[in-house]
Amino acid sequence: MILPKIIVFAVLIISVSCRHLTENLHPYLVVEDNDSIRVYKLEEEFPEESHLFNEGSATRVRRQAHGNINSNPDGTTNFAAKIPITGGDKNMLSAVGTVNAANGKGGYGAAGGGLAWDNVKGHGASLTGQHIPGLGNQMTAAGKMNLFHNDKHDVTASAFGTRTFPDKPNFPTFDTYGGNVGYTYDNKVGASLGMAHTDVFKKTDYSMMGNMNLFKDRSSSLDFNAGMHKSVSPYMPTSRWEPTAGLSFTRWF
């Protein structure tokens, strides 16, 4: 019964926090996913509403609480929420929370939270912790840097380091580290390459992902994600690329 309480608690936090959040008006709609940031020009894509916005420059620091829901190939669901705490026009500090691989029956693959910093130029960093039932606890430090951005193209690189503290006796603490490079074209289609390595298992994970926006408006976005992944280790008898696909729904409050 822990998972339903976590979800209800997150929803309540978002609902209460939204009453106290304001957003400076710009002629841009900013869409931020877990792996990418997209900027939509309201003059071009929402002309009937552009008169509601003052002239200004694009900002990629969200001031609204927002949540993300996406599905996994095994039928489980991932939830994420991000709630701004403090900041200005250039930087924002937010609280983040996640529940991964929820099965709808009270079980989940991982749950946690932490803090995230975002910069107007697309850079950012985060420090989060999570609990994985049957494994233990993890602490992750991550960072991202926007390498290139204009009206059509966006390239962002990210890196992370995770330390795992197993709850099993006589099992050592171990580290996982990796990175990702993501590209987005015309705010609608994207692709990414990622890699992660865990020394204690001599295991390296590779991923190739693509995403396409199916629907968007000022308060929500629906995206299709698909790709391939594989793991390589001397302890694994075979190593091959496996397909993965799912839908991601984002809602801004």
PDB file of C-alpha atoms in Angstrom:
ATOM      1  CA  MET A   1       0.000   0.000   0.000  1.00  0.00           C
ATOM      2  CA  ILE A   2       3.050   2.290  -0.052  1.00  0.00           C
ATOM      3  CA  LEU A   3       2.739   3.186  -3.760  1.00  0.00           C
ATOM      4  CA  PRO A   4      -0.826   4.615  -3.662  1.00  0.00           C
ATOM      5  CA  LYS A   5       0.157   6.796  -0.692  1.00  0.00           C
ATOM      6  CA  ILE A   6       3.216   8.091  -2.563  1.00  0.00           C
ATOM      7  CA  ILE A   7       1.121   8.957  -5.639  1.00  0.00           C
ATOM      8  CA  VAL A   8      -1.639  10.654  -3.601  1.00  0.00           C
ATOM      9  CA  PHE A   9       0.961  12.594  -1.629  1.00  0.00           C
ATOM     10  CA  ALA A  10       2.676  13.790  -4.826  1.00  0.00           C
ATOM     11  CA  VAL A  11      -0.657  14.885  -6.331  1.00  0.00           C
ATOM     12  CA  LEU A  12      -1.561  16.813  -3.182  1.00  0.00           C
ATOM     13  CA  ILE A  13       1.813  18.558  -3.141  1.00  0.00           C
ATOM     14  CA  ILE A  14       1.430  19.592  -6.791  1.00  0.00           C
ATOM     15  CA  SER A  15      -2.149  20.804  -6.265  1.00  0.00           C
ATOM     16  CA  VAL A  16      -1.240  22.937  -3.248  1.00  0.00           C
ATOM     17  CA  SER A  17       1.977  24.294  -4.730  1.00  0.00           C
ATOM     18  CA  CYS A  18       0.333  25.376  -7.978  1.00  0.00           C
ATOM     19  CA  ARG A  19      -1.810  27.919  -6.157  1.00  0.00           C
ATOM     20  CA  HIS A  20       1.304  29.859  -5.216  1.00  0.00           C
ATOM     21  CA  LEU A  21       3.237  29.647  -8.491  1.00  0.00           C
ATOM     22  CA  THR A  22       3.283  32.312 -11.182  1.00  0.00           C
ATOM     23  CA  GLU A  23       4.919  32.327 -14.592  1.00  0.00           C
ATOM     24  CA  ASN A  24       6.258  35.331 -16.471  1.00  0.00           C
ATOM     25  CA  LEU A  25       4.553  35.521 -19.842  1.00  0.00           C
ATOM     26  CA  HIS A  26       6.660  34.976 -22.955  1.00  0.00           C
ATOM     27  CA  PRO A  27       5.707  34.242 -26.577  1.00  0.00           C
ATOM     28  CA  TYR A  28       7.069  30.708 -26.160  1.00  0.00           C
ATOM     29  CA  LEU A  29       5.761  27.417 -24.825  1.00  0.00           C
ATOM     30  CA  VAL A  30       8.495  25.367 -23.142  1.00  0.00           C
ATOM     31  CA  VAL A  31       8.220  21.564 -23.045  1.00  0.00           C
ATOM     32  CA  GLU A  32      10.656  19.689 -20.787  1.00  0.00           C
ATOM     33  CA  ASP A  33      10.921  15.884 -20.705  1.00  0.00           C
ATOM     34  CA  ASN A  34      13.252  13.682 -18.796  1.00  0.00           C
ATOM     35  CA  ASP A  35      15.775  13.781 -21.608  1.00  0.00           C
ATOM     36  CA  SER A  36      15.020  16.823 -23.711  1.00  0.00           C
ATOM     37  CA  ILE A  37      13.808  20.415 -23.726  1.00  0.00           C
ATOM     38  CA  ARG A  38      11.704  21.829 -26.517  1.00  0.00           C
ATOM     39  CA  VAL A  39      10.642  25.438 -27.191  1.00  0.00           C
ATOM     40  CA  TYR A  40       7.503  26.193 -29.259  1.00  0.00           C
ATOM     41  CA  LYS A  41       6.893  29.632 -30.759  1.00  0.00           C
ATOM     42  CA  LEU A  42       3.340  30.640 -29.923  1.00  0.00           C
ATOM     43  CA  GLU A  43       3.224  33.109 -32.798  1.00  0.00           C
ATOM     44  CA  GLU A  44       3.696  30.251 -35.282  1.00  0.00           C
ATOM     45  CA  GLU A  45       1.919  27.323 -33.621  1.00  0.00           C
ATOM     46  CA  PHE A  46      -0.771  29.063 -31.548  1.00  0.00           C
ATOM     47  CA  PRO A  47      -1.421  32.339 -33.470  1.00  0.00           C
ATOM     48  CA  GLU A  48      -4.872  32.823 -31.958  1.00  0.00           C
ATOM     49  CA  GLU A  49      -3.302  33.143 -28.497  1.00  0.00           C
ATOM     50  CA  SER A  50      -0.115  35.058 -29.253  1.00  0.00           C
ATOM     51  CA  HIS A  51      -1.751  38.409 -28.383  1.00  0.00           C
ATOM     52  CA  LEU A  52      -1.905  37.282 -24.752  1.00  0.00           C
ATOM     53  CA  PHE A  53       1.894  37.296 -24.470  1.00  0.00           C
ATOM     54  CA  ASN A  54       4.271  40.217 -24.216  1.00  0.00           C
ATOM     55  CA  GLU A  55       7.333  40.493 -26.397  1.00  0.00           C
ATOM     56  CA  GLY A  56      10.354  38.754 -24.868  1.00  0.00           C
ATOM     57  CA  SER A  57      13.038  36.153 -25.366  1.00  0.00           C
ATOM     58  CA  ALA A  58      12.788  32.389 -25.024  1.00  0.00           C
ATOM     59  CA  THR A  59      13.265  30.857 -21.601  1.00  0.00           C
ATOM     60  CA  ARG A  60      13.960  27.231 -20.847  1.00  0.00           C
ATOM     61  CA  VAL A  61      13.460  27.418 -17.080  1.00  0.00           C
ATOM     62  CA  ARG A  62       9.972  26.186 -16.199  1.00  0.00           C
ATOM     63  CA  ARG A  63       8.135  27.977 -13.402  1.00  0.00           C
ATOM     64  CA  GLN A  64       5.196  25.605 -13.283  1.00  0.00           C
ATOM     65  CA  ALA A  65       4.745  22.371 -11.408  1.00  0.00           C
ATOM     66  CA  HIS A  66       4.371  19.548 -13.871  1.00  0.00           C
ATOM     67  CA  GLY A  67       4.076  15.779 -13.938  1.00  0.00           C
ATOM     68  CA  ASN A  68       4.977  13.029 -16.372  1.00  0.00           C
ATOM     69  CA  ILE A  69       3.426   9.594 -16.874  1.00  0.00           C
ATOM     70  CA  ASN A  70       4.784   6.946 -19.252  1.00  0.00           C
ATOM     71  CA  SER A  71       4.379   3.232 -19.804  1.00  0.00           C
ATOM     72  CA  ASN A  72       6.859   0.337 -19.918  1.00  0.00           C
ATOM     73  CA  PRO A  73       6.781  -2.690 -22.261  1.00  0.00           C
ATOM     74  CA  ASP A  74       5.839  -4.979 -19.328  1.00  0.00           C
ATOM     75  CA  GLY A  75       2.671  -2.984 -18.602  1.00  0.00           C
ATOM     76  CA  THR A  76       3.971  -1.065 -15.592  1.00  0.00           C
ATOM     77  CA  THR A  77       3.883   2.730 -15.341  1.00  0.00           C
ATOM     78  CA  ASN A  78       6.368   5.444 -14.378  1.00  0.00           C
ATOM     79  CA  PHE A  79       5.357   8.651 -12.577  1.00  0.00           C
ATOM     80  CA  ALA A  80       7.420  11.822 -12.105  1.00  0.00           C
ATOM     81  CA  ALA A  81       6.689  15.261 -10.630  1.00  0.00           C
ATOM     82  CA  LYS A  82       8.703  18.495 -10.557  1.00  0.00           C
ATOM     83  CA  ILE A  83       7.760  21.394  -8.275  1.00  0.00           C
ATOM     84  CA  PRO A  84       9.634  24.738  -8.426  1.00  0.00           C
ATOM     85  CA  ILE A  85      10.887  25.960  -5.046  1.00  0.00           C
ATOM     86  CA  THR A  86      12.747  29.175  -5.789  1.00  0.00           C
ATOM     87  CA  GLY A  87      14.479  30.972  -8.645  1.00  0.00           C
ATOM     88  CA  GLY A  88      14.329  33.793 -11.157  1.00  0.00           C
ATOM     89  CA  ASP A  89      14.495  34.398 -14.890  1.00  0.00           C
ATOM     90  CA  LYS A  90      17.793  32.539 -15.322  1.00  0.00           C
ATOM     91  CA  ASN A  91      17.835  29.758 -12.735  1.00  0.00           C
ATOM     92  CA  MET A  92      15.288  27.563 -10.983  1.00  0.00           C
ATOM     93  CA  LEU A  93      15.601  25.157  -8.046  1.00  0.00           C
ATOM     94  CA  SER A  94      12.919  22.453  -7.925  1.00  0.00           C
ATOM     95  CA  ALA A  95      11.911  19.441  -5.865  1.00  0.00           C
ATOM     96  CA  VAL A  96      11.541  16.237  -7.880  1.00  0.00           C
ATOM     97  CA  GLY A  97       9.897  12.908  -7.134  1.00  0.00           C
ATOM     98  CA  THR A  98       9.564   9.648  -9.070  1.00  0.00           C
ATOM     99  CA  VAL A  99       7.871   6.264  -8.882  1.00  0.00           C
ATOM    100  CA  ASN A 100       9.064   3.757 -11.483  1.00  0.00           C
ATOM    101  CA  ALA A 101       7.535   0.473 -12.685  1.00  0.00           C
ATOM    102  CA  ALA A 102       4.318   0.794 -10.685  1.00  0.00           C
ATOM    103  CA  ASN A 103       2.134  -2.257 -11.267  1.00  0.00           C
ATOM    104  CA  GLY A 104      -1.154  -0.831  -9.968  1.00  0.00           C
ATOM    105  CA  LYS A 105      -1.274  -3.332  -7.103  1.00  0.00           C
ATOM    106  CA  GLY A 106       0.961  -1.520  -4.645  1.00  0.00           C
ATOM    107  CA  GLY A 107       4.232  -2.793  -6.083  1.00  0.00           C
ATOM    108  CA  TYR A 108       6.898  -0.645  -7.711  1.00  0.00           C
ATOM    109  CA  GLY A 109      10.415  -0.941  -9.048  1.00  0.00           C
ATOM    110  CA  ALA A 110      11.872   2.202  -7.450  1.00  0.00           C
ATOM    111  CA  ALA A 111      10.717   5.378  -5.705  1.00  0.00           C
ATOM    112  CA  GLY A 112      12.581   8.481  -4.606  1.00  0.00           C
ATOM    113  CA  GLY A 113      13.115  12.222  -4.841  1.00  0.00           C
ATOM    114  CA  GLY A 114      15.595  15.055  -4.566  1.00  0.00           C
ATOM    115  CA  LEU A 115      16.531  18.487  -5.906  1.00  0.00           C
ATOM    116  CA  ALA A 116      17.130  19.756  -9.460  1.00  0.00           C
ATOM    117  CA  TRP A 117      18.655  22.996 -10.764  1.00  0.00           C
ATOM    118  CA  ASP A 118      17.848  24.308 -14.249  1.00  0.00           C
ATOM    119  CA  ASN A 119      19.439  27.185 -16.137  1.00  0.00           C
ATOM    120  CA  VAL A 120      17.837  29.324 -18.850  1.00  0.00           C
ATOM    121  CA  LYS A 121      20.452  28.149 -21.383  1.00  0.00           C
ATOM    122  CA  GLY A 122      19.418  24.513 -21.001  1.00  0.00           C
ATOM    123  CA  HIS A 123      22.069  23.450 -18.494  1.00  0.00           C
ATOM    124  CA  GLY A 124      21.155  21.688 -15.266  1.00  0.00           C
ATOM    125  CA  ALA A 125      22.141  19.421 -12.380  1.00  0.00           C
ATOM    126  CA  SER A 126      20.374  17.211  -9.856  1.00  0.00           C
ATOM    127  CA  LEU A 127      20.970  15.234  -6.679  1.00  0.00           C
ATOM    128  CA  THR A 128      18.451  12.479  -5.968  1.00  0.00           C
ATOM    129  CA  GLY A 129      17.994   9.389  -3.835  1.00  0.00           C
ATOM    130  CA  GLN A 130      15.744   6.396  -4.311  1.00  0.00           C
ATOM    131  CA  HIS A 131      14.800   3.057  -2.760  1.00  0.00           C
ATOM    132  CA  ILE A 132      14.671  -0.141  -4.832  1.00  0.00           C
ATOM    133  CA  PRO A 133      12.809  -2.991  -3.120  1.00  0.00           C
ATOM    134  CA  GLY A 134      14.943  -6.109  -2.920  1.00  0.00           C
ATOM    135  CA  LEU A 135      18.160  -4.210  -3.696  1.00  0.00           C
ATOM    136  CA  GLY A 136      18.684  -1.231  -1.400  1.00  0.00           C
ATOM    137  CA  ASN A 137      19.146   2.525  -1.708  1.00  0.00           C
ATOM    138  CA  GLN A 138      20.811   4.668  -4.357  1.00  0.00           C
ATOM    139  CA  MET A 139      22.233   8.189  -4.523  1.00  0.00           C
ATOM    140  CA  THR A 140      22.640   9.823  -7.942  1.00  0.00           C
ATOM    141  CA  ALA A 141      24.378  13.020  -9.045  1.00  0.00           C
ATOM    142  CA  ALA A 142      23.632  14.096 -12.619  1.00  0.00           C
ATOM    143  CA  GLY A 143      24.316  17.016 -14.907  1.00  0.00           C
ATOM    144  CA  LYS A 144      23.319  18.182 -18.382  1.00  0.00           C
ATOM    145  CA  MET A 145      24.698  20.747 -20.814  1.00  0.00           C
ATOM    146  CA  ASN A 146      23.024  22.216 -23.864  1.00  0.00           C
ATOM    147  CA  LEU A 147      25.558  22.064 -26.690  1.00  0.00           C
ATOM    148  CA  PHE A 148      23.538  23.736 -29.425  1.00  0.00           C
ATOM    149  CA  HIS A 149      20.111  25.313 -29.761  1.00  0.00           C
ATOM    150  CA  ASN A 150      18.229  27.296 -32.409  1.00  0.00           C
ATOM    151  CA  ASP A 151      14.721  27.362 -33.908  1.00  0.00           C
ATOM    152  CA  LYS A 152      15.115  23.911 -35.522  1.00  0.00           C
ATOM    153  CA  HIS A 153      17.846  21.990 -33.726  1.00  0.00           C
ATOM    154  CA  ASP A 154      18.701  21.166 -30.123  1.00  0.00           C
ATOM    155  CA  VAL A 155      21.600  19.031 -28.856  1.00  0.00           C
ATOM    156  CA  THR A 156      22.005  18.235 -25.149  1.00  0.00           C
ATOM    157  CA  ALA A 157      24.545  15.995 -23.406  1.00  0.00           C
ATOM    158  CA  SER A 158      24.116  14.542 -19.932  1.00  0.00           C
ATOM    159  CA  ALA A 159      26.149  12.448 -17.499  1.00  0.00           C
ATOM    160  CA  PHE A 160      25.469  10.745 -14.173  1.00  0.00           C
ATOM    161  CA  GLY A 161      27.065   8.790 -11.375  1.00  0.00           C
ATOM    162  CA  THR A 162      25.097   6.483  -9.051  1.00  0.00           C
ATOM    163  CA  ARG A 163      26.240   4.802  -5.837  1.00  0.00           C
ATOM    164  CA  THR A 164      24.195   1.810  -4.710  1.00  0.00           C
ATOM    165  CA  PHE A 165      23.995   0.731  -1.069  1.00  0.00           C
ATOM    166  CA  PRO A 166      22.676  -2.866  -1.096  1.00  0.00           C
ATOM    167  CA  ASP A 167      20.551  -4.046   1.816  1.00  0.00           C
ATOM    168  CA  LYS A 168      21.926  -7.589   1.503  1.00  0.00           C
ATOM    169  CA  PRO A 169      24.581  -8.709   4.037  1.00  0.00           C
ATOM    170  CA  ASN A 170      28.182  -8.934   2.789  1.00  0.00           C
ATOM    171  CA  PHE A 171      27.303  -7.318  -0.576  1.00  0.00           C
ATOM    172  CA  PRO A 172      29.609  -4.368  -1.342  1.00  0.00           C
ATOM    173  CA  THR A 173      28.611  -0.839  -2.241  1.00  0.00           C
ATOM    174  CA  PHE A 174      29.063  -0.295  -5.988  1.00  0.00           C
ATOM    175  CA  ASP A 175      28.963   2.493  -8.577  1.00  0.00           C
ATOM    176  CA  THR A 176      27.319   2.965 -11.958  1.00  0.00           C
ATOM    177  CA  TYR A 177      28.185   5.823 -14.281  1.00  0.00           C
ATOM    178  CA  GLY A 178      27.250   6.824 -17.797  1.00  0.00           C
ATOM    179  CA  GLY A 179      26.003   9.450 -20.182  1.00  0.00           C
ATOM    180  CA  ASN A 180      23.607  10.340 -22.969  1.00  0.00           C
ATOM    181  CA  VAL A 181      23.513  12.610 -26.026  1.00  0.00           C
ATOM    182  CA  GLY A 182      20.109  13.701 -27.309  1.00  0.00           C
ATOM    183  CA  TYR A 183      19.070  15.535 -30.474  1.00  0.00           C
ATOM    184  CA  THR A 184      15.712  17.161 -31.243  1.00  0.00           C
ATOM    185  CA  TYR A 185      14.581  18.458 -34.651  1.00  0.00           C
ATOM    186  CA  ASP A 186      11.861  21.054 -35.127  1.00  0.00           C
ATOM    187  CA  ASN A 187      10.612  20.511 -31.548  1.00  0.00           C
ATOM    188  CA  LYS A 188       8.837  17.323 -32.608  1.00  0.00           C
ATOM    189  CA  VAL A 189      11.234  14.477 -33.480  1.00  0.00           C
ATOM    190  CA  GLY A 190      14.250  13.371 -31.485  1.00  0.00           C
ATOM    191  CA  ALA A 191      16.856  10.669 -30.985  1.00  0.00           C
ATOM    192  CA  SER A 192      19.392   9.779 -28.310  1.00  0.00           C
ATOM    193  CA  LEU A 193      22.363   7.502 -27.637  1.00  0.00           C
ATOM    194  CA  GLY A 194      23.210   6.359 -24.118  1.00  0.00           C
ATOM    195  CA  MET A 195      25.666   4.173 -22.232  1.00  0.00           C
ATOM    196  CA  ALA A 196      26.051   3.094 -18.594  1.00  0.00           C
ATOM    197  CA  HIS A 197      28.709   0.932 -16.928  1.00  0.00           C
ATOM    198  CA  THR A 198      28.737  -0.954 -13.608  1.00  0.00           C
ATOM    199  CA  ASP A 199      32.213  -2.078 -12.553  1.00  0.00           C
ATOM    200  CA  VAL A 200      31.259  -4.708  -9.999  1.00  0.00           C
ATOM    201  CA  PHE A 201      29.330  -6.680 -12.630  1.00  0.00           C
ATOM    202  CA  LYS A 202      31.667  -5.765 -15.519  1.00  0.00           C
ATOM    203  CA  LYS A 203      28.449  -4.811 -17.261  1.00  0.00           C
ATOM    204  CA  THR A 204      27.838  -2.101 -19.877  1.00  0.00           C
ATOM    205  CA  ASP A 205      24.386  -1.080 -21.078  1.00  0.00           C
ATOM    206  CA  TYR A 206      23.797   0.581 -24.448  1.00  0.00           C
ATOM    207  CA  SER A 207      20.637   2.281 -25.714  1.00  0.00           C
ATOM    208  CA  MET A 208      19.402   3.909 -28.913  1.00  0.00           C
ATOM    209  CA  MET A 209      16.086   5.724 -28.575  1.00  0.00           C
ATOM    210  CA  GLY A 210      13.817   7.847 -30.754  1.00  0.00           C
ATOM    211  CA  ASN A 211      10.760   9.900 -29.915  1.00  0.00           C
ATOM    212  CA  MET A 212       7.985  11.671 -31.824  1.00  0.00           C
ATOM    213  CA  ASN A 213       5.476  14.167 -30.518  1.00  0.00           C
ATOM    214  CA  LEU A 214       1.929  13.026 -31.316  1.00  0.00           C
ATOM    215  CA  PHE A 215      -0.012  15.848 -29.682  1.00  0.00           C
ATOM    216  CA  LYS A 216       0.683  19.042 -27.773  1.00  0.00           C
ATOM    217  CA  ASP A 217      -1.152  22.056 -26.445  1.00  0.00           C
ATOM    218  CA  ARG A 218      -0.449  24.629 -23.763  1.00  0.00           C
ATOM    219  CA  SER A 219      -1.079  22.210 -20.888  1.00  0.00           C
ATOM    220  CA  SER A 220      -0.140  18.727 -22.091  1.00  0.00           C
ATOM    221  CA  SER A 221       1.989  16.682 -24.488  1.00  0.00           C
ATOM    222  CA  LEU A 222       1.780  13.096 -25.762  1.00  0.00           C
ATOM    223  CA  ASP A 223       4.927  11.443 -27.176  1.00  0.00           C
ATOM    224  CA  PHE A 224       5.756   8.054 -28.649  1.00  0.00           C
ATOM    225  CA  ASN A 225       9.112   6.543 -27.684  1.00  0.00           C
ATOM    226  CA  ALA A 226      10.807   3.536 -29.297  1.00  0.00           C
ATOM    227  CA  GLY A 227      14.304   2.125 -29.545  1.00  0.00           C
ATOM    228  CA  MET A 228      16.755  -0.657 -28.820  1.00  0.00           C
ATOM    229  CA  HIS A 229      18.931  -1.595 -25.862  1.00  0.00           C
ATOM    230  CA  LYS A 230      21.419  -4.287 -24.938  1.00  0.00           C
ATOM    231  CA  SER A 231      23.719  -5.268 -22.072  1.00  0.00           C
ATOM    232  CA  VAL A 232      27.240  -6.673 -22.401  1.00  0.00           C
ATOM    233  CA  SER A 233      28.995  -8.608 -19.623  1.00  0.00           C
ATOM    234  CA  PRO A 234      31.304 -11.646 -19.381  1.00  0.00           C
ATOM    235  CA  TYR A 235      28.776 -13.064 -16.919  1.00  0.00           C
ATOM    236  CA  MET A 236      25.990 -12.986 -19.497  1.00  0.00           C
ATOM    237  CA  PRO A 237      25.820 -15.928 -21.960  1.00  0.00           C
ATOM    238  CA  THR A 238      24.347 -13.834 -24.782  1.00  0.00           C
ATOM    239  CA  SER A 239      24.137 -10.179 -25.695  1.00  0.00           C
ATOM    240  CA  ARG A 240      21.705  -8.859 -28.282  1.00  0.00           C
ATOM    241  CA  TRP A 241      19.688  -5.760 -29.034  1.00  0.00           C
ATOM    242  CA  GLU A 242      16.178  -5.840 -27.577  1.00  0.00           C
ATOM    243  CA  PRO A 243      13.332  -3.538 -28.721  1.00  0.00           C
ATOM    244  CA  THR A 244      11.479  -1.211 -26.377  1.00  0.00           C
ATOM    245  CA  ALA A 245       8.574   1.187 -26.932  1.00  0.00           C
ATOM    246  CA  GLY A 246       6.017   3.203 -24.992  1.00  0.00           C
ATOM    247  CA  LEU A 247       3.963   6.376 -24.674  1.00  0.00           C
ATOM    248  CA  SER A 248       4.843   9.375 -22.510  1.00  0.00           C
ATOM    249  CA  PHE A 249       2.209  11.851 -21.320  1.00  0.00           C
ATOM    250  CA  THR A 250       3.234  15.156 -19.710  1.00  0.00           C
ATOM    251  CA  ARG A 251       0.860  17.542 -17.940  1.00  0.00           C
ATOM    252  CA  TRP A 252       1.639  21.077 -16.706  1.00  0.00           C
ATOM    253  CA  PHE A 253      -0.331  22.510 -13.816  1.00  0.00           C
TER     254      PHE A 253
END
